[in-house]
Coordinates of C-alpha atoms in Angstrom, one line a residue:
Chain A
X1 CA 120.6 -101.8 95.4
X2 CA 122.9 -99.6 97.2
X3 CA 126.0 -97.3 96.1
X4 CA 127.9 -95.2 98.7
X5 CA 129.6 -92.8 96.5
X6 CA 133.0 -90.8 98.2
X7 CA 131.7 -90.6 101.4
X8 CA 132.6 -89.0 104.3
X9 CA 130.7 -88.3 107.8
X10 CA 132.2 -86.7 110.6
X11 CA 130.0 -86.4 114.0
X12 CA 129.6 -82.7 115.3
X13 CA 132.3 -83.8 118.1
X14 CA 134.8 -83.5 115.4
X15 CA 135.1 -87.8 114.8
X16 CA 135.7 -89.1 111.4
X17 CA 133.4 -92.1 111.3
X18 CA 134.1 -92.5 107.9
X19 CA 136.2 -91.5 105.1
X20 CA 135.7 -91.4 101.4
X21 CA 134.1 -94.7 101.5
X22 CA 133.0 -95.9 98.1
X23 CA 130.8 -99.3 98.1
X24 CA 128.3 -100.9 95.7
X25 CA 125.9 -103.5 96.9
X26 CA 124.0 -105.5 94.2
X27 CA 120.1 -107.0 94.6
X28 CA 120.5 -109.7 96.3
X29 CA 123.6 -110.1 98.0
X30 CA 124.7 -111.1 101.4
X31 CA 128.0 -108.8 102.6
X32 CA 129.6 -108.8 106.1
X33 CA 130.7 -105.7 107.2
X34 CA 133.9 -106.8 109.7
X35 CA 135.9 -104.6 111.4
X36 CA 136.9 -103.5 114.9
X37 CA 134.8 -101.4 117.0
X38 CA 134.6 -97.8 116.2
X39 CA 135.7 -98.5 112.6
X40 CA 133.0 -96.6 110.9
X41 CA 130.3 -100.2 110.4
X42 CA 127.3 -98.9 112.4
X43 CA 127.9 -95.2 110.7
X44 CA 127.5 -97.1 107.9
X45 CA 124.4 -98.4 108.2
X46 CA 123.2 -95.5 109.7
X47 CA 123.8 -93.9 106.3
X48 CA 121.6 -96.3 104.8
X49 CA 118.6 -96.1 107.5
X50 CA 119.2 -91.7 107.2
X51 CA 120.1 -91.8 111.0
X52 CA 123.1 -90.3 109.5
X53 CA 123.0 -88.4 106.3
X54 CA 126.9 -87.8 104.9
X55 CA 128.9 -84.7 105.1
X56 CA 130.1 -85.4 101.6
X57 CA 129.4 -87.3 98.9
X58 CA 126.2 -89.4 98.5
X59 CA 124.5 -92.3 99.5
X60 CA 122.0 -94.1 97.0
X61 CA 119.4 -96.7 97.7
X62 CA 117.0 -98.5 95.2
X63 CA 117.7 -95.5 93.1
X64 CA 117.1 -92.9 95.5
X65 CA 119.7 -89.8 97.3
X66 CA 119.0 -90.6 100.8
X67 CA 120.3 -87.5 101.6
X68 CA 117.1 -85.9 99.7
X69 CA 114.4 -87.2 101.3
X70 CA 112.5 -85.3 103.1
X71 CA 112.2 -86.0 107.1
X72 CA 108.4 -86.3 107.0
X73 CA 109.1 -88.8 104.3
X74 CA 111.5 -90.5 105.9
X75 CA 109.2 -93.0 107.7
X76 CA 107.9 -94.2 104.8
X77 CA 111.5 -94.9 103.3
X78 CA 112.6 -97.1 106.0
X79 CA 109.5 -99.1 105.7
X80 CA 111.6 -100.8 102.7
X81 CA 114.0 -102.3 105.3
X82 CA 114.2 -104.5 108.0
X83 CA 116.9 -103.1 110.6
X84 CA 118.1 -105.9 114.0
X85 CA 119.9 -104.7 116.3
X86 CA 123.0 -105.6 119.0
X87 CA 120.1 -105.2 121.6
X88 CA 117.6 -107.0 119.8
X89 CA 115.6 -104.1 119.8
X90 CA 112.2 -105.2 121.4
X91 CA 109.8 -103.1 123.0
X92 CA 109.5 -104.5 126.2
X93 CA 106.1 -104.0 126.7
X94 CA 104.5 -106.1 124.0
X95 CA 104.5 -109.3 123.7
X96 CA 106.1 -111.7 121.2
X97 CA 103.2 -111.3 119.0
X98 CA 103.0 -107.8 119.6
X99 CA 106.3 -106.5 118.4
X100 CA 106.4 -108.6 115.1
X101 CA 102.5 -107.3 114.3
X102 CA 103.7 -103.6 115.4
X103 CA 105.8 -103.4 112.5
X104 CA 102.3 -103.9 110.4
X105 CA 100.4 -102.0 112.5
X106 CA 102.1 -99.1 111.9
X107 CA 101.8 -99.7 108.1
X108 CA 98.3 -99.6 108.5
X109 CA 97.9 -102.9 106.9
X110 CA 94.2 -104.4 107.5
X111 CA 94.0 -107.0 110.8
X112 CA 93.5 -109.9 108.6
X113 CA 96.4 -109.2 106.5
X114 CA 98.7 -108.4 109.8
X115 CA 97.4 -111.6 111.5
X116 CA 98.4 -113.4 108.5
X117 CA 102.0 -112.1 107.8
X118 CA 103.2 -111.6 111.9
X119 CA 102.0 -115.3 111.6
X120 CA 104.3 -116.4 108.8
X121 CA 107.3 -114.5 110.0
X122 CA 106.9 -116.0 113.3
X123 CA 107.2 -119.4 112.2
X124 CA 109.9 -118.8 109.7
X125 CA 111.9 -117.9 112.7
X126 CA 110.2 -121.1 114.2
X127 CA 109.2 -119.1 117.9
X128 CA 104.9 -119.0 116.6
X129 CA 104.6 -121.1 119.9
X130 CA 106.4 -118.7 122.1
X131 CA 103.8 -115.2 120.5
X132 CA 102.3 -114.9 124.2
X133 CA 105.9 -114.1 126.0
X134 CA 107.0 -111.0 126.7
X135 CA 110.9 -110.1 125.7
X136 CA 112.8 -110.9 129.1
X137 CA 111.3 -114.1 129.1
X138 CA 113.3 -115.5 126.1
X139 CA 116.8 -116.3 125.9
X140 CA 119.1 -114.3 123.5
X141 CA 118.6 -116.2 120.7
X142 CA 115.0 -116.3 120.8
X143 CA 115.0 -112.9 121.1
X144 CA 116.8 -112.1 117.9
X145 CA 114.8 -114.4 116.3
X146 CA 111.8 -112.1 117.2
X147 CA 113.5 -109.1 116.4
X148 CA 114.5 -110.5 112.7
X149 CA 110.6 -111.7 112.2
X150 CA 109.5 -108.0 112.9
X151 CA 112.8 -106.9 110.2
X152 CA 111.1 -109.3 107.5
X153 CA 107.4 -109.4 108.1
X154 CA 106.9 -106.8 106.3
X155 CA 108.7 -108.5 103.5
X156 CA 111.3 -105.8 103.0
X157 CA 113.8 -106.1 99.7
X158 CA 116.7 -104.9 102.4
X159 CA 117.7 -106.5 105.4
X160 CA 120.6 -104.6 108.0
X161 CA 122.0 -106.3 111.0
X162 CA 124.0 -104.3 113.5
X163 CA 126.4 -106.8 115.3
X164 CA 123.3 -109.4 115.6
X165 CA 125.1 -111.7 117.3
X166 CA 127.1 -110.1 119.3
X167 CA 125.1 -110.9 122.5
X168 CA 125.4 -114.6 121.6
X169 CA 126.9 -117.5 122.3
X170 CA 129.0 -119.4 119.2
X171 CA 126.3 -121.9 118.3
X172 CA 123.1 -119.4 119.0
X173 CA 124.9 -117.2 116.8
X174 CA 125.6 -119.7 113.7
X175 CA 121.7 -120.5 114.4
X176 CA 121.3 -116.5 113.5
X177 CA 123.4 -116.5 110.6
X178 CA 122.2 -119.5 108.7
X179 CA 118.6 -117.3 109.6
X180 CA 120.0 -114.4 107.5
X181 CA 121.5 -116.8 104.9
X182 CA 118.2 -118.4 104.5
X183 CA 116.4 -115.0 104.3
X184 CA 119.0 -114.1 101.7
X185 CA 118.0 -116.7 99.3
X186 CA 114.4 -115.8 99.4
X187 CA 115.7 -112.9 97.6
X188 CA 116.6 -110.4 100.1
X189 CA 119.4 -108.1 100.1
X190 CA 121.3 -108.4 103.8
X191 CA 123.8 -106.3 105.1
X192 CA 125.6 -107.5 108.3
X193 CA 127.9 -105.7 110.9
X194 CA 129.9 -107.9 113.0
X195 CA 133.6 -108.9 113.9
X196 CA 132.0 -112.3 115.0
X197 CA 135.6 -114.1 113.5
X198 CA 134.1 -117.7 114.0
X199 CA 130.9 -117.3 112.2
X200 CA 131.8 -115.2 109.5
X201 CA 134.9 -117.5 108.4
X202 CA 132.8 -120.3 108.1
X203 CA 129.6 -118.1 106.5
X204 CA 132.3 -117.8 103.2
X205 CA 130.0 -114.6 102.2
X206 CA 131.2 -111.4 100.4
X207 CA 133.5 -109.6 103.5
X208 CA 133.7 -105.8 103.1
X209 CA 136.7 -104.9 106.1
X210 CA 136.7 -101.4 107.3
X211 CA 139.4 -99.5 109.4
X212 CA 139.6 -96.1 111.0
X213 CA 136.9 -95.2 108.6
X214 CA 138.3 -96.5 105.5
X215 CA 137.4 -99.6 103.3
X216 CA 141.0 -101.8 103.3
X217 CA 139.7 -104.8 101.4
X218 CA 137.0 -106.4 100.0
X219 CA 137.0 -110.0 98.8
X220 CA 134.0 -112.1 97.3
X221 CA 133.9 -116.1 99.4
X222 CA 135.9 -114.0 102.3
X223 CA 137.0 -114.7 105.7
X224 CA 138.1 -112.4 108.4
X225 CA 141.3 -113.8 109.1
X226 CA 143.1 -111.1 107.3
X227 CA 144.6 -109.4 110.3
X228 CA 147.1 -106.6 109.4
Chain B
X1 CA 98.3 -89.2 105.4
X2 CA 95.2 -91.0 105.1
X3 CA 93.8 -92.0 108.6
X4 CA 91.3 -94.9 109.0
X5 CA 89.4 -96.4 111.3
X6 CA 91.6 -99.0 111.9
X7 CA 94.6 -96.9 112.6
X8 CA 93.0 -94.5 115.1
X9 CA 91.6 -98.1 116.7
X10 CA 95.2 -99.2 117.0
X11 CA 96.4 -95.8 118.3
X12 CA 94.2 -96.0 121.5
X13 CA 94.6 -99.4 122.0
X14 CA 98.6 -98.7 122.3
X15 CA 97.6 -95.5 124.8
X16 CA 95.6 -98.1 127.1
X17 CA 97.9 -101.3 126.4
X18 CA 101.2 -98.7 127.4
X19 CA 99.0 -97.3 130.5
X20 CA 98.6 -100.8 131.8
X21 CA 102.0 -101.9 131.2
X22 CA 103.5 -99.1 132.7
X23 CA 101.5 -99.5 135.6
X24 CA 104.2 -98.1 138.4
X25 CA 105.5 -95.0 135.8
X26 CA 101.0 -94.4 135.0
X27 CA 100.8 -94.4 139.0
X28 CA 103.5 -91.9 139.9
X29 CA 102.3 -89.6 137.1
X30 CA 98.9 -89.6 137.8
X31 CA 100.1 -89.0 141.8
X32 CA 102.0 -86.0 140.9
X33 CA 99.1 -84.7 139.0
X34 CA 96.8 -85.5 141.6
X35 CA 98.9 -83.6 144.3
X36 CA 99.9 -80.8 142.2
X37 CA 96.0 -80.1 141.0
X38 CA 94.9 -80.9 144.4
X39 CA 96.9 -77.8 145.8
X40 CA 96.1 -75.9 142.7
X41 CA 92.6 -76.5 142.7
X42 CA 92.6 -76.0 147.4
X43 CA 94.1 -72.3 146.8
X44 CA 91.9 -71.4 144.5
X45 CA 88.5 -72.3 146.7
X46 CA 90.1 -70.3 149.7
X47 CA 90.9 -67.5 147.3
X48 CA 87.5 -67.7 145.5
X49 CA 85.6 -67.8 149.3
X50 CA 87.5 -64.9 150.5
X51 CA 86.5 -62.9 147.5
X52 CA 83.4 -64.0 147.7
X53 CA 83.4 -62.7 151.2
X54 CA 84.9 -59.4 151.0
X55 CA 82.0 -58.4 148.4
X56 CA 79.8 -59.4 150.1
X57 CA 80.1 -57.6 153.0
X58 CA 79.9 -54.0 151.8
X59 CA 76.0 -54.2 150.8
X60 CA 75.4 -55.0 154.1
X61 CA 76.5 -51.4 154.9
X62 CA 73.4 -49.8 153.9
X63 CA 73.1 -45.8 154.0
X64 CA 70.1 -44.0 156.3
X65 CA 68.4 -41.0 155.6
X66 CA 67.0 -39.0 157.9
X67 CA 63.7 -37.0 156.6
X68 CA 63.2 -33.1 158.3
X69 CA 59.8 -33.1 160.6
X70 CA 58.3 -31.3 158.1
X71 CA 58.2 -33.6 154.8
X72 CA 54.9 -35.1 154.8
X73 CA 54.2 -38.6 154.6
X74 CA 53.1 -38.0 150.9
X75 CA 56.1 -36.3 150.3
X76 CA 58.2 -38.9 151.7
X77 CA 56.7 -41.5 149.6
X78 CA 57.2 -39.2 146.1
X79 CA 61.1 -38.8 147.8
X80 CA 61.3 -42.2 147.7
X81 CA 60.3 -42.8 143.6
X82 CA 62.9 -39.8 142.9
X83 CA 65.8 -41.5 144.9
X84 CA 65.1 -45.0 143.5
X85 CA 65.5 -43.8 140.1
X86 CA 69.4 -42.6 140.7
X87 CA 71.1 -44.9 138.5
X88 CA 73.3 -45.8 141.5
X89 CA 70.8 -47.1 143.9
X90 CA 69.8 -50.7 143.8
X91 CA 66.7 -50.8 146.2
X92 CA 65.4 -47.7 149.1
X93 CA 63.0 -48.7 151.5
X94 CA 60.8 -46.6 153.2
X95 CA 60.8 -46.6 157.7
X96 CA 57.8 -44.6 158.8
X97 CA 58.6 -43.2 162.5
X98 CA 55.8 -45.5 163.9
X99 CA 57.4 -48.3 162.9
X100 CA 61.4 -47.1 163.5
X101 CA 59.3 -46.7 167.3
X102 CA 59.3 -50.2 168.3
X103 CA 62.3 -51.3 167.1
X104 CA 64.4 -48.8 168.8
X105 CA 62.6 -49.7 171.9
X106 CA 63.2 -53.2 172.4
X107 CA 67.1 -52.4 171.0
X108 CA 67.2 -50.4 174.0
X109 CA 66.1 -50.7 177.8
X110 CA 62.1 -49.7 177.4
X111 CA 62.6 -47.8 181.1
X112 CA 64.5 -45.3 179.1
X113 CA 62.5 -45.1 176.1
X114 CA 59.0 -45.4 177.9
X115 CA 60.0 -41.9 179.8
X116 CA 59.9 -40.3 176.6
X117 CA 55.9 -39.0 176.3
X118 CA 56.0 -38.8 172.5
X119 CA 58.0 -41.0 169.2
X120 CA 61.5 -38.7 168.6
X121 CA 62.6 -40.3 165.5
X122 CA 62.2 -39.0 162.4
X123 CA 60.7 -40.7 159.0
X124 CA 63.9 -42.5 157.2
X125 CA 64.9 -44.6 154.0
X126 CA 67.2 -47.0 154.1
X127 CA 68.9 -47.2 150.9
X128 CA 71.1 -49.8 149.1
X129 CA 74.0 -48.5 147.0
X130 CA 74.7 -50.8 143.7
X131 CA 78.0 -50.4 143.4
X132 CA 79.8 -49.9 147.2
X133 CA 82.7 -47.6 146.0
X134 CA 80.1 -45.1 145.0
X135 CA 78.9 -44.7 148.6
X136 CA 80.3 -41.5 149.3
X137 CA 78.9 -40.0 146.1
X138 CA 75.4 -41.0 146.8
X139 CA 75.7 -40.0 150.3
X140 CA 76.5 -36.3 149.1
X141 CA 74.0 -36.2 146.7
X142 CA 71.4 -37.2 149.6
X143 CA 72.5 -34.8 151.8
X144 CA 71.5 -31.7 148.9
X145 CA 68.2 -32.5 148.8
X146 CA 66.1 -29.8 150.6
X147 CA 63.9 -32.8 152.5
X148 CA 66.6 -34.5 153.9
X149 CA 67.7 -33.9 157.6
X150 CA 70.7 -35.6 158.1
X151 CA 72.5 -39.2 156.0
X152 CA 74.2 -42.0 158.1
X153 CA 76.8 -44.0 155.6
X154 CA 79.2 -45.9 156.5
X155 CA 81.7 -44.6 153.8
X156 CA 85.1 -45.2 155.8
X157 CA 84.8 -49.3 156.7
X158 CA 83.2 -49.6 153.2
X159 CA 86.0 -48.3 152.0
X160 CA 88.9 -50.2 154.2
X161 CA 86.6 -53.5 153.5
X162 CA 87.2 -52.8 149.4
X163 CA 91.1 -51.9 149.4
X164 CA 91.1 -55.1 151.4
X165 CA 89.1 -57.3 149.0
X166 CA 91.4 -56.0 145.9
X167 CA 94.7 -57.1 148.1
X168 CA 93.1 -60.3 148.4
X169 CA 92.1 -60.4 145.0
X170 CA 95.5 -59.2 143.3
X171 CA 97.6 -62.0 145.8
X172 CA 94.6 -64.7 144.5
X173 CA 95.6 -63.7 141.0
X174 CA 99.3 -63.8 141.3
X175 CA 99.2 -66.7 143.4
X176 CA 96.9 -68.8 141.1
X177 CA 99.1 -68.1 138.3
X178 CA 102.2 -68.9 140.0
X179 CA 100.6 -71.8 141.4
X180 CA 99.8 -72.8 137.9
X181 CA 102.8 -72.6 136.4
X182 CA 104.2 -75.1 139.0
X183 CA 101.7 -77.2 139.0
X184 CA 102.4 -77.3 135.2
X185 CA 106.1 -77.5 135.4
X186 CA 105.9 -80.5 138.2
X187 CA 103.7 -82.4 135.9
X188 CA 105.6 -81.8 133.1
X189 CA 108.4 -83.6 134.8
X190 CA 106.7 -86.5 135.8
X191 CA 105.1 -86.7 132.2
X192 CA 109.1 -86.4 130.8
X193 CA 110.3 -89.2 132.9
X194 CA 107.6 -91.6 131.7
X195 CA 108.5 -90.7 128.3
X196 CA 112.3 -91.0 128.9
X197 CA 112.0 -94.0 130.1
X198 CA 110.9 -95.1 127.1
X199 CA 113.4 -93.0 124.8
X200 CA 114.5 -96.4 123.0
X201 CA 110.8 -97.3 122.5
X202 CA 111.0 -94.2 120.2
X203 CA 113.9 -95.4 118.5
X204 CA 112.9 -98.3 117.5
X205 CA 109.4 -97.3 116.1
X206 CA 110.9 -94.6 114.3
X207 CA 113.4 -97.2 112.9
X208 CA 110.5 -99.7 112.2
X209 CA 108.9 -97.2 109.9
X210 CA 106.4 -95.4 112.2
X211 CA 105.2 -91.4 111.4
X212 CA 105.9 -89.5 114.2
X213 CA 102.2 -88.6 114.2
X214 CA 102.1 -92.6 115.4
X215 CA 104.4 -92.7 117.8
X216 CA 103.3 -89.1 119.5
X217 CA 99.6 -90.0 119.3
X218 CA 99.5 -92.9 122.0
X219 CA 102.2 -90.8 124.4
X220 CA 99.3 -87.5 124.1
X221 CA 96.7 -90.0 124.9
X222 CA 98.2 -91.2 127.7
X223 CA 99.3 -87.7 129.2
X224 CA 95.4 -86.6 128.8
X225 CA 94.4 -89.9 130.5
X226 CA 96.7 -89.1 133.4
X227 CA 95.8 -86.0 133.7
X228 CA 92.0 -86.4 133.4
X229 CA 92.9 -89.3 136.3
X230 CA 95.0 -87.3 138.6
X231 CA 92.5 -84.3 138.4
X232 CA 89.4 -86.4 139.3
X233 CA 91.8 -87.6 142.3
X234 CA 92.3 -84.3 143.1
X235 CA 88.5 -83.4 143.1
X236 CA 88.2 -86.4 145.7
X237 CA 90.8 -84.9 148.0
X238 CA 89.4 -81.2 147.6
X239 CA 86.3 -82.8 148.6
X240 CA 87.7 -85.1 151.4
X241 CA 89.1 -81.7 153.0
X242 CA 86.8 -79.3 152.6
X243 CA 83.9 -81.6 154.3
X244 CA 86.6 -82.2 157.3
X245 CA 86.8 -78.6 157.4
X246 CA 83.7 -77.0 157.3
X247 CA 82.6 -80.2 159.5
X248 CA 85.3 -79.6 162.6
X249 CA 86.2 -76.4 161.9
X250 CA 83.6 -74.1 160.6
X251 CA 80.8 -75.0 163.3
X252 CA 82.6 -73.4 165.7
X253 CA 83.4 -70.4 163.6
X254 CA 80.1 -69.8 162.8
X255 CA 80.4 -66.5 162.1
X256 CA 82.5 -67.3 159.1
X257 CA 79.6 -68.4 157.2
X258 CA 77.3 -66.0 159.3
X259 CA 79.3 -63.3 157.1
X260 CA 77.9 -64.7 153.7
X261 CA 79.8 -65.8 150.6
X262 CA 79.0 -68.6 149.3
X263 CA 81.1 -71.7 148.1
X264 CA 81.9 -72.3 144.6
X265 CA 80.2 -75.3 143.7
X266 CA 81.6 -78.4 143.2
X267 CA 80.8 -79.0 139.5
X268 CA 83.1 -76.3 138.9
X269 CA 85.7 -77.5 140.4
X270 CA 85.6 -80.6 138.9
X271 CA 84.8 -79.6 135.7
X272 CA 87.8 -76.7 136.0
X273 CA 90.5 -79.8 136.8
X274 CA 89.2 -82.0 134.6
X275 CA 90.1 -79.1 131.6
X276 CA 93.1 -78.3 133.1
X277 CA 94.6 -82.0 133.7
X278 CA 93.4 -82.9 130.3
X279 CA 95.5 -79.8 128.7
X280 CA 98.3 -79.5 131.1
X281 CA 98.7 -83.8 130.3
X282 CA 98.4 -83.6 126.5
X283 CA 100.6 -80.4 126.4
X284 CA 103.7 -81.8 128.3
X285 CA 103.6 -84.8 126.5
X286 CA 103.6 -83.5 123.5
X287 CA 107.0 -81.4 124.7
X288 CA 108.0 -84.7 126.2
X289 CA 108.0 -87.0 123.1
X290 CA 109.0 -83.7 120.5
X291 CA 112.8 -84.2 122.0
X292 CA 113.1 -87.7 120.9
X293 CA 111.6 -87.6 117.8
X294 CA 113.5 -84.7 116.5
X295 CA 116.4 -87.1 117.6
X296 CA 116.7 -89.2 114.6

């Protein structure tokens, strides 16, 4: 599903986010990406949504260079993810409903069809009843909920998760991850960024540690208790 | 990229649905466009009426000339098909003496005039040049013909009242311009802020999957809405103070309108901001959103 093949990026401030990272993700996994902040996780992503193409070495997804695709393609490529965020990510403006059928819109996918799926994902996430609110009127767990239904209506084979619960409380975020896990089993690859120690040792998931850029372990059934 | 029906449907309804929302950022933009065309659009009336003005007032400076005793009236009248085919003379009338008479009388104080035991004024046309800078040339040419006594032009105001009107008309140029270019500038800002406000909006649509074609689309459409909105305000306001105007001020400076010139009309105002807001609008925004997008 995904290779990272001797990678390196370093930002145009001179920073080595990452160094010759090598990674393989197969179909239908669920890996944790741990690590402390500014260890090279987000960058990592980033490589996989082309916010970040690398300096060296190459970056391949569902068969594809990443690094080759052209920008006016490039919408079209991350169509085949769903991406939540820290933030959540909502547009503020629309409502519940909105934001999860926005993702469709913008596929061009016919009204019936959008009703349909915005539908489904909302209740997978189990917030159908709350598709009239607006985004500050939910709590932070609701809101990521939304925010994964808009990363999955679309019914994407790759699912990234920047530090999803790292705006949440310990139970709201267990809620989250058993979410992703159960997302997972429907078949879809997820990727999640996160130091979130409490959830992640109890997840027992494939844990992928980075430091300063560099991969320093990765163990099948992981925890993130390996401190150096 | 195939467009449908649908999809265009769905780009206006997130112009309108983003207008709404963003009812406090729509408002202040739509203000500064108001304001800034409302000045834009006030200038250029004054400039346009005072232009108007200065050309008018040269035809009113007509030249006279002043037939010899001798031409008969037969003669006059033949003059007078000669002269009206010089290719710079727009219209001559013909003033018999009898009826020059009269007039001169009641100009001045009859006592004076009713001395006189016969008419002393000679048969005269009054002639109206077609183009006002050419005065001087006609004037000469009137003066070589053998039937012609004397020519009366008015060749020096004619001329300060032109070198005036193209002062006026050079600073209306340059100051429409200028005032164009700010007017453009300040709406660009106002436009920018809306759309950085909404920088992270971007983001995530551009994450999500969206062309840039979708996510610029709704951002244009609301700039032209704005702009078409702010300009229509601006009309009002044009119109508001212009009525004021010519209702305190211009009756008692009657001669201002006395002088001629008339005002442009109001459909071309409004249909001059309406353009403008519309372009101005869609233009910035389309600056506005081309930052962000190129971001990612």
């Amino acid at each position: 599903m995904i290779e990272i093949q001797e990678v390196s990026v370093t930002y145009p401030n001179g920073v080595h986010a990452l160094r010759n990272i090598n990674l393989r993700v197969e179909k239908g996994e669920f890996v944790f990406l741990v690590g402390a902040t500014g260890a090279g996780k987000s960058t990592l992503l980033k490589l996989i949504t082309r916010e970040v193409v690398p300096t060296t070495g190459k970056v391949i997804v569902a068969g594809r260079n990443v690094a080759e695709i052209p920008p006016h393609e490039v919408p079209y490529y991350r169509r085949t993810m769903g991406v939540v965020f820290q933030d959540f990510g909502l547009l503020p403006n629309k409502t519940v409903w909105e934001n999860v059928a926005f993702a469709l819109r913008v596929l061009g996918l016919p009204r019936k069809e959008i009703r349909k799926r915005t539908a489904h994902a909302l209740e997978l996430v189990g917030l159908l009843k709350r598709c009239n609110s607006f985004p500050a009127q939910l709590s932070g767990g609701e809101a990521q909920r939304v925010a994964i239904a808009r990363a999955i209506a679309n019914d994407p084979p790759l699912l990234l998760a920047d530090e999803p619960t790292g705006n949440l409380d310990p139970d709201t975020s267990w809620d989250i991850m058993q979410l992703l896990s159960h997302i997972n089993i429907r078949g879809t690859t997820v990727l999640v960024a996160s130091h979130d120690k409490y959830v992640i040792d109890r997840m027992r998931k494939r844990v992928v540690m980075l430091e300063r850029g560099t991969i320093i372990s990765d163990v099948p059934c992981g925890v993130y208790a390996h401190e150096p | 990229m195939h467009m449908n029906l649908s999809h265009v449907e769905f780009l206006i309804e997130e112009a309108l649905v983003n207008l709404r929302r963003n009812g406090l950022m729509t408002l202040a933009a739509i203000g500064t466009v108001a304001l800034a065309l409302a000045v834009f659009g006030g200038f250029g009336l004054i400039v346009w009426r005072l232009e108007n003005l200065a050309n008018s007032l040269p035809p009113k400076f007509a030249i006279d000339v002043f037939l010899k005793d001798s031409v008969s009236r037969e003669r006059a009248l033949e003059l007078q098909k000669q002269i009206q085919k010089h290719p710079d003379i727009a219209q001559v009338t013909f003033k018999p003496k009898e009826q020059a008479w009269p007039e001169f009388q009641k100009e001045l104080q009859q006592e004076i005039t009713a001395a006189l035991p016969y008419n002393p004024l000679p048969d005269s046309f009054i002639i109206q040049v077609k183009d006002p800078s050419r005065t001087g040339a006609v004037s000469a040419w009137l003066k070589s013909l053998p039937e012609v006594d004397a020519v009366r032009d008015a060749k020096e105001e004619v001329d300060i009242i032109l070198s005036v009107a193209a002062v006026v008309r050079w600073i209306g140029i340059g100051g429409t311009l200028l005032l164009l270019i700010a007017t453009s500038v300040i709406i660009y800002n106002a436009v920018r802020l809306t759309v950085f406000a909404r920088r992270r909006e971007i983001r995530i649509m551009q994450l999500i999957g969206a062309t840039s074609g979708t996510i610029r689309t709704p951002f244009v459409l609301e700039g032209v809405v704005q702009g078409v909105l702010g300009a229509w305000i601006a009309c009002g306001l044009i119109l508001g103070v212009s009525q004021l105007v010519s209702h305190f001020v211009m009756r008692k400076l009657v001669f201002i309108d006395s002088l001629g010139g008339a005002p442009l009309p109001f459909w071309v105002v409004f249909l001059v901001l309406t353009l403008l807001g519309a372009a101005i609008g869609g233009a910035v925004s389309v600056l506005s959103v081309r930052k962000y997008l190129q971001a990612v």
